[in-house]
Short mmCIF file of C-alpha atoms in Angstrom, two decimals:
data_model
loop_
_atom_site.label_atom_id
_atom_site.label_comp_id
_atom_site.label_asym_id
_atom_site.label_seq_id
_atom_site.Cartn_x
_atom_site.Cartn_y
_atom_site.Cartn_z
CA MET A 30 94.55 124.88 -75.09
CA THR A 31 94.12 123.02 -71.77
CA THR A 32 90.88 121.99 -70.11
CA GLU A 33 91.08 124.76 -67.61
CA ALA A 34 90.84 127.37 -70.37
CA ARG A 35 88.24 126.14 -71.64
CA THR A 36 85.69 125.74 -70.00
CA LEU A 37 86.37 129.75 -68.81
CA GLU A 38 85.76 130.06 -72.39
CA ALA A 39 82.95 128.02 -71.60
CA ASN A 40 81.16 129.88 -68.85
CA ALA A 41 82.04 132.37 -70.27
CA GLY A 42 79.44 131.43 -73.44
CA GLY A 43 82.07 132.23 -75.88
CA HIS A 44 82.51 130.08 -79.20
CA GLY A 45 85.66 128.82 -77.70
CA HIS A 46 85.01 125.63 -80.26
CA ASP A 47 84.34 126.56 -83.95
CA ASP A 48 87.83 125.35 -83.95
CA HIS A 49 86.48 121.79 -84.07
CA GLY A 50 84.86 121.23 -86.76
CA GLY A 51 83.17 123.87 -88.82
CA ALA A 52 84.38 125.93 -91.25
CA ALA A 53 88.42 126.21 -90.19
CA HIS A 54 88.79 121.98 -90.54
CA HIS A 55 86.73 121.86 -93.76
CA GLY A 56 88.81 125.39 -95.16
CA ALA A 57 92.14 123.19 -94.78
CA ALA A 58 90.61 119.79 -97.14
CA HIS A 59 90.11 122.39 -99.64
CA GLY A 60 91.79 122.41 -101.95
CA SER A 61 92.50 125.28 -104.86
CA LEU A 62 91.93 124.94 -108.89
CA LYS A 63 95.86 125.25 -109.89
CA SER A 64 96.60 122.15 -107.57
CA TYR A 65 93.90 120.52 -109.40
CA LEU A 66 95.46 121.42 -112.02
CA ILE A 67 98.53 120.56 -110.27
CA GLY A 68 97.29 117.29 -110.20
CA PHE A 69 96.05 116.28 -113.20
CA GLY A 70 98.71 117.09 -115.02
CA LEU A 71 101.19 114.59 -112.82
CA SER A 72 98.55 112.27 -113.03
CA VAL A 73 98.45 112.37 -117.09
CA VAL A 74 101.82 111.54 -117.60
CA LEU A 75 102.79 109.29 -114.14
CA THR A 76 99.60 107.65 -116.10
CA ALA A 77 100.65 107.20 -119.80
CA VAL A 78 103.90 106.23 -119.97
CA PRO A 79 103.07 103.17 -118.18
CA PHE A 80 100.95 102.92 -120.82
CA TRP A 81 103.11 103.53 -123.16
CA LEU A 82 106.61 102.13 -121.51
CA VAL A 83 103.41 98.16 -121.51
CA MET A 84 102.39 98.68 -125.09
CA THR A 85 105.36 99.42 -126.35
CA GLY A 86 107.61 97.43 -125.16
CA ALA A 87 109.89 100.26 -125.29
CA ILE A 88 112.18 97.86 -122.48
CA ALA A 89 113.11 95.00 -123.47
CA ASP A 90 113.52 94.07 -120.30
CA LYS A 91 110.13 92.59 -118.67
CA ALA A 92 111.04 92.89 -115.04
CA VAL A 93 111.89 96.60 -114.82
CA THR A 94 109.04 97.64 -117.62
CA ALA A 95 106.97 95.95 -114.08
CA LEU A 96 109.36 97.58 -111.25
CA ILE A 97 109.29 101.15 -112.76
CA VAL A 98 105.55 101.14 -113.29
CA LEU A 99 104.49 100.18 -110.18
CA VAL A 100 107.02 102.84 -108.65
CA LEU A 101 104.93 105.50 -110.78
CA ALA A 102 101.29 103.90 -109.67
CA ALA A 103 102.99 104.62 -105.62
CA VAL A 104 103.49 107.78 -106.62
CA GLN A 105 100.52 108.54 -108.43
CA ILE A 106 98.69 106.89 -105.23
CA VAL A 107 100.00 110.38 -103.28
CA VAL A 108 100.20 112.72 -105.86
CA HIS A 109 96.34 112.07 -105.80
CA MET A 110 96.30 111.47 -101.94
CA ILE A 111 98.37 115.33 -102.00
CA TYR A 112 95.81 117.25 -104.71
CA PHE A 113 92.71 115.66 -104.85
CA LEU A 114 92.44 114.26 -101.39
CA HIS A 115 94.14 116.15 -99.32
CA MET A 116 95.79 114.65 -96.89
CA ASN A 117 97.97 116.36 -94.49
CA THR A 118 98.80 116.56 -90.63
CA ARG A 119 96.76 118.70 -90.17
CA SER A 120 93.06 117.79 -91.52
CA GLU A 121 91.28 116.56 -87.93
CA ASN A 122 94.25 117.71 -86.10
CA GLY A 123 96.12 114.51 -87.21
CA TRP A 124 93.19 111.85 -88.13
CA THR A 125 93.32 111.45 -91.07
CA MET A 126 96.61 111.35 -91.31
CA MET A 127 96.68 108.34 -88.21
CA ALA A 128 94.42 106.92 -89.17
CA MET A 129 95.70 106.71 -92.96
CA ILE A 130 99.45 105.46 -91.39
CA PHE A 131 97.59 102.36 -89.62
CA THR A 132 95.33 101.00 -92.14
CA VAL A 133 98.61 101.41 -94.55
CA ILE A 134 100.83 99.49 -92.06
CA MET A 135 97.57 96.56 -91.79
CA VAL A 136 97.34 96.38 -95.78
CA VAL A 137 100.94 96.10 -96.61
CA ILE A 138 101.16 93.13 -93.52
CA ALA A 139 97.97 92.09 -95.29
CA LEU A 140 99.26 92.41 -99.31
CA THR A 141 102.99 90.64 -97.82
CA GLY A 142 102.08 88.01 -95.70
CA SER A 143 99.15 87.02 -98.44
CA LEU A 144 101.66 86.80 -100.99
CA TRP A 145 104.10 85.45 -98.76
CA VAL A 146 102.91 82.86 -97.26
CA MET A 147 100.51 81.97 -100.46
CA HIS A 148 103.56 81.55 -103.15
CA HIS A 149 105.58 79.38 -100.94
CA LEU A 150 102.56 77.39 -100.29
CA ASN A 151 103.11 77.13 -104.37
CA VAL A 152 106.12 76.22 -104.69
CA ASN A 153 106.39 73.79 -101.83
CA MET A 154 102.67 72.28 -102.70
CA MET A 155 102.80 72.78 -106.65
CA PRO A 156 105.39 69.72 -108.10
CA ILE A 157 103.65 66.77 -105.70
CA HIS A 158 102.74 65.08 -108.53
CA ASP A 159 107.19 65.10 -109.56
CA MET A 160 107.91 63.32 -106.07
CA SER A 161 106.31 60.17 -107.52
CA GLN A 162 109.21 59.64 -109.55
CA MET A 163 111.78 60.25 -107.00
CA PRO A 164 113.54 57.87 -105.52
CA MET B 18 97.67 126.09 -65.84
CA THR B 19 96.21 125.04 -62.41
CA VAL B 20 93.37 125.02 -59.98
CA ALA B 21 94.38 128.61 -58.62
CA THR B 22 95.44 130.19 -61.51
CA VAL B 23 91.13 128.80 -61.81
CA SER B 24 90.26 130.01 -58.79
CA THR B 25 91.53 133.82 -58.91
CA GLN B 26 89.00 133.93 -61.79
CA SER B 27 85.74 133.39 -60.67
CA SER B 28 84.95 133.91 -56.63
CA GLU B 29 84.19 129.52 -56.91
CA PRO B 30 86.63 127.76 -58.52
CA VAL B 31 85.58 125.19 -62.31
CA PHE B 32 87.38 121.52 -62.20
CA HIS B 33 85.12 120.46 -64.91
CA VAL B 34 83.13 121.03 -68.00
CA LEU B 35 79.21 121.51 -65.41
CA ASP B 36 77.90 121.54 -69.23
CA GLU B 37 77.69 119.37 -72.27
CA HIS B 38 80.71 119.40 -73.79
CA ALA B 39 79.13 121.66 -78.29
CA HIS B 40 80.06 120.71 -80.62
CA PRO B 41 77.96 121.56 -83.84
CA GLU B 42 76.13 119.42 -86.26
CA GLY B 43 78.33 116.80 -88.70
CA ALA B 44 82.33 118.34 -86.80
CA SER B 45 82.95 114.44 -87.16
CA THR B 46 81.46 113.31 -90.56
CA MET B 47 84.45 114.72 -92.02
CA LEU B 48 86.67 112.57 -89.85
CA GLY B 49 84.27 109.20 -89.97
CA PHE B 50 84.19 109.76 -93.54
CA TRP B 51 87.81 108.89 -93.74
CA ILE B 52 87.51 106.18 -91.37
CA TYR B 53 85.02 103.81 -93.83
CA LEU B 54 86.75 105.16 -96.99
CA MET B 55 90.63 103.47 -94.93
CA SER B 56 88.08 100.56 -94.39
CA ASP B 57 87.01 99.98 -98.00
CA CYS B 58 90.93 100.13 -98.49
CA LEU B 59 90.84 97.37 -96.12
CA ILE B 60 88.48 95.68 -98.52
CA PHE B 61 90.09 96.38 -101.44
CA ALA B 62 93.86 95.07 -100.78
CA MET B 63 92.04 91.54 -99.49
CA LEU B 64 90.88 91.86 -103.30
CA PHE B 65 94.06 92.57 -104.19
CA ALA B 66 95.92 90.52 -102.40
CA THR B 67 92.96 87.93 -103.60
CA TYR B 68 93.65 88.76 -106.94
CA GLY B 69 97.65 88.40 -105.98
CA VAL B 70 96.79 85.68 -104.75
CA LEU B 71 94.68 83.31 -107.79
CA GLY B 72 95.33 86.05 -111.21
CA GLY B 73 98.16 83.60 -112.33
CA ASN B 74 95.52 80.06 -112.45
CA TYR B 75 94.58 80.14 -115.77
CA ALA B 76 93.32 77.32 -115.55
CA ALA B 77 94.27 76.46 -119.52
CA GLY B 78 91.83 78.99 -120.37
CA PRO B 79 92.66 82.00 -121.52
CA ALA B 80 95.43 85.15 -119.88
CA PRO B 81 94.71 88.09 -119.55
CA LYS B 82 97.01 88.33 -122.50
CA ASP B 83 94.43 87.40 -125.29
CA LEU B 84 91.87 88.55 -123.20
CA PHE B 85 92.31 92.41 -122.15
CA ASP B 86 92.66 95.58 -125.12
CA LEU B 87 94.74 98.17 -123.21
CA LYS B 88 93.31 101.11 -125.34
CA LEU B 89 90.17 99.83 -123.68
CA VAL B 90 91.72 99.98 -120.58
CA ALA B 91 93.17 103.16 -121.59
CA LEU B 92 90.57 104.65 -122.55
CA ASN B 93 88.40 103.74 -119.61
CA THR B 94 91.09 105.15 -116.97
CA THR B 95 91.39 109.00 -119.26
CA MET B 96 87.66 109.18 -118.39
CA LEU B 97 87.90 108.37 -114.14
CA LEU B 98 90.60 110.98 -114.46
CA LEU B 99 88.73 113.43 -115.77
CA SER B 100 86.08 112.57 -113.47
CA SER B 101 88.59 113.28 -111.30
CA ILE B 102 89.19 116.78 -112.69
CA THR B 103 85.77 117.83 -112.60
CA TYR B 104 84.25 116.90 -109.74
CA GLY B 105 87.53 119.16 -108.14
CA PHE B 106 85.97 121.79 -110.01
CA ALA B 107 82.33 121.37 -108.73
CA MET B 108 84.31 122.35 -105.82
CA LEU B 109 85.75 124.75 -106.09
CA THR B 110 82.94 126.49 -107.60
CA MET B 111 80.48 124.79 -104.56
CA GLU B 112 83.26 127.08 -102.28
CA LYS B 113 82.22 129.50 -104.38
CA SER B 114 78.72 129.00 -103.36
CA ARG B 115 77.83 128.78 -107.91
CA ILE B 116 74.76 126.35 -107.44
CA ASP B 117 74.58 126.74 -111.43
CA ALA B 118 78.02 125.34 -112.17
CA THR B 119 78.95 123.99 -109.42
CA GLN B 120 75.55 121.37 -110.37
CA ALA B 121 76.89 122.10 -114.01
CA TRP B 122 80.57 120.68 -113.14
CA LEU B 123 78.29 117.61 -110.79
CA ALA B 124 76.12 116.77 -114.20
CA ILE B 125 79.74 116.19 -116.54
CA THR B 126 81.40 114.05 -113.24
CA GLY B 127 78.49 112.10 -114.43
CA LEU B 128 78.30 111.88 -117.75
CA PHE B 129 82.67 110.47 -117.12
CA GLY B 130 81.97 108.06 -114.26
CA LEU B 131 78.87 107.05 -117.63
CA ALA B 132 81.42 106.67 -119.73
CA PHE B 133 83.66 104.47 -117.59
CA LEU B 134 81.52 102.12 -115.89
CA GLY B 135 79.53 101.51 -119.93
CA ILE B 136 83.48 100.52 -121.43
CA GLU B 137 83.66 98.37 -118.71
CA LEU B 138 81.03 96.81 -118.74
CA THR B 139 81.54 96.76 -122.68
CA GLU B 140 84.78 94.94 -121.93
CA PHE B 141 82.45 92.37 -119.69
CA ALA B 142 80.49 92.36 -122.42
CA HIS B 143 83.19 90.78 -124.51
CA MET B 144 85.04 88.74 -122.57
CA ILE B 145 82.07 86.88 -121.13
CA HIS B 146 80.73 86.70 -124.79
CA GLU B 147 84.07 84.65 -125.33
CA GLY B 148 83.72 82.20 -122.74
CA ALA B 149 85.74 84.09 -120.75
CA THR B 150 83.46 84.16 -117.03
CA PRO B 151 84.27 83.90 -113.73
CA GLN B 152 83.55 79.73 -113.53
CA ARG B 153 86.35 79.34 -115.84
CA SER B 154 89.28 79.91 -113.66
CA ALA B 155 89.91 81.48 -110.96
CA PHE B 156 91.45 84.23 -112.42
CA LEU B 157 89.10 85.29 -113.54
CA SER B 158 86.78 84.47 -110.21
CA SER B 159 89.18 87.07 -108.78
CA PHE B 160 89.60 89.09 -112.07
CA PHE B 161 86.26 90.22 -111.42
CA THR B 162 85.47 90.07 -108.04
CA LEU B 163 88.08 93.20 -107.96
CA VAL B 164 86.85 94.99 -110.73
CA GLY B 165 83.24 93.69 -110.81
CA THR B 166 84.08 95.57 -106.91
CA HIS B 167 85.43 98.43 -107.37
CA GLY B 168 82.69 98.74 -110.71
CA LEU B 169 79.83 98.66 -108.23
CA HIS B 170 81.31 101.10 -106.28
CA VAL B 171 81.35 103.44 -109.70
CA THR B 172 77.74 102.87 -109.70
CA PHE B 173 76.49 103.32 -106.68
CA GLY B 174 78.73 106.78 -106.33
CA LEU B 175 77.09 107.82 -109.41
CA VAL B 176 73.74 107.28 -107.67
CA TRP B 177 74.63 109.53 -104.21
CA LEU B 178 75.06 111.51 -106.89
CA VAL B 179 72.31 112.24 -108.67
CA THR B 180 70.51 112.36 -105.42
CA LEU B 181 72.86 114.66 -104.56
CA MET B 182 72.30 117.25 -107.54
CA VAL B 183 68.58 116.99 -107.02
CA GLN B 184 68.99 117.29 -102.75
CA THR B 185 71.37 120.37 -103.98
CA ALA B 186 68.10 121.28 -106.87
CA ARG B 187 65.57 121.02 -104.13
CA PHE B 188 67.29 122.32 -100.74
CA GLY B 189 70.66 124.86 -102.65
CA LEU B 190 73.89 124.98 -101.45
CA THR B 191 73.48 124.23 -98.27
CA GLU B 192 75.72 123.05 -95.05
CA ALA B 193 74.22 119.63 -95.22
CA ASN B 194 74.64 119.31 -98.65
CA ARG B 195 77.44 121.08 -98.89
CA ARG B 196 79.59 118.38 -96.01
CA ARG B 197 77.45 115.11 -98.02
CA LEU B 198 79.10 116.98 -101.35
CA MET B 199 82.75 117.07 -99.81
CA CYS B 200 82.04 113.20 -98.87
CA LEU B 201 81.12 112.36 -101.96
CA SER B 202 84.20 114.38 -103.84
CA MET B 203 86.18 112.08 -101.14
CA PHE B 204 84.15 108.96 -102.25
CA TRP B 205 84.97 109.74 -105.86
CA HIS B 206 88.99 111.04 -105.06
CA PHE B 207 89.09 107.50 -103.43
CA LEU B 208 87.82 104.89 -106.36
CA ASP B 209 90.60 106.81 -108.40
CA VAL B 210 93.27 105.56 -105.89
CA VAL B 211 91.45 102.28 -106.75
CA TRP B 212 92.25 102.55 -109.67
CA ILE B 213 95.48 102.92 -109.98
CA GLY B 214 96.29 99.82 -108.41
CA VAL B 215 93.25 98.21 -110.31
CA PHE B 216 95.14 99.72 -114.26
CA THR B 217 98.88 98.91 -112.78
CA PHE B 218 98.29 95.46 -110.52
CA VAL B 219 95.26 93.91 -113.56
CA TYR B 220 96.43 94.59 -116.97
CA LEU B 221 99.78 96.33 -116.55
CA LEU B 222 101.37 93.06 -114.95
CA GLY B 223 98.34 91.29 -116.35
CA MET B 224 100.56 92.17 -119.92
CA LEU B 225 103.90 91.92 -118.63
CA ARG B 226 103.49 88.67 -117.17
#
């Protein structure tokens, strides 16, 4: 809607701004019984499988188990976002999605940055007691 | 659309909105609350990073394998997941304006939340009893900070839940109460999302270490 068109509506005394808030938006932010049950069912599976993998040690290779557990967690977070938090590109004219994308970028930078820097600090600083035995 | 188009509608051209733009009460609450949740997300990201950096420093003390009971964590996770779906049911009944059913589902959600907290506190008490206190090692400091912060969030969520149940009992499912319940819904589901990170990074990967 252009500014001019809004002006006309405002002058006409109409309620042309209802689509900015109130029921229209909040309606989009609700789930249905079906979507809640789908989300719950997926979550149960995506929780049970990693717990089962770690508790039984079904896969001998720990690195492979860890990788599967991480992937399942990432998938479950997306499932929760869609079915429980009702994330989509439309709610609040896309601003919730923009805020989330920004946050995800910040989180990725902070997490990988911290872990990367501290890992290298550990690797380079830890064997300091061995240095004295060096020729 | 040009100015000329407007001027054809009335004798005097209008270039801007003269009156204060009307915003219905609470129109921006959900977006604002979502941005608050995103800031909370950054707090948890920092605590996860801290745990990731310090989580391997046991200071010759107990390691995850000596402390964690995955059966208890699985039970805990089940409680939180069940509380998420029951809160969803509360939202669905709220939409149909069934106040008694909404209150009942909120109460059930609160009980699952209490069960989660009870199990978590039992675990903490057991660990502290065994000498695995936050002071014992960097791993335990970061563990209690991360998991404890999540637990505190759940605690405040429960206080909020009881508050809103009282508000709903007194004033009914008014527009303001619906909005508040929807904010708590986001908060509650968000805590479940954070818990996915906790049980994955802290408990499951800790046992694989």
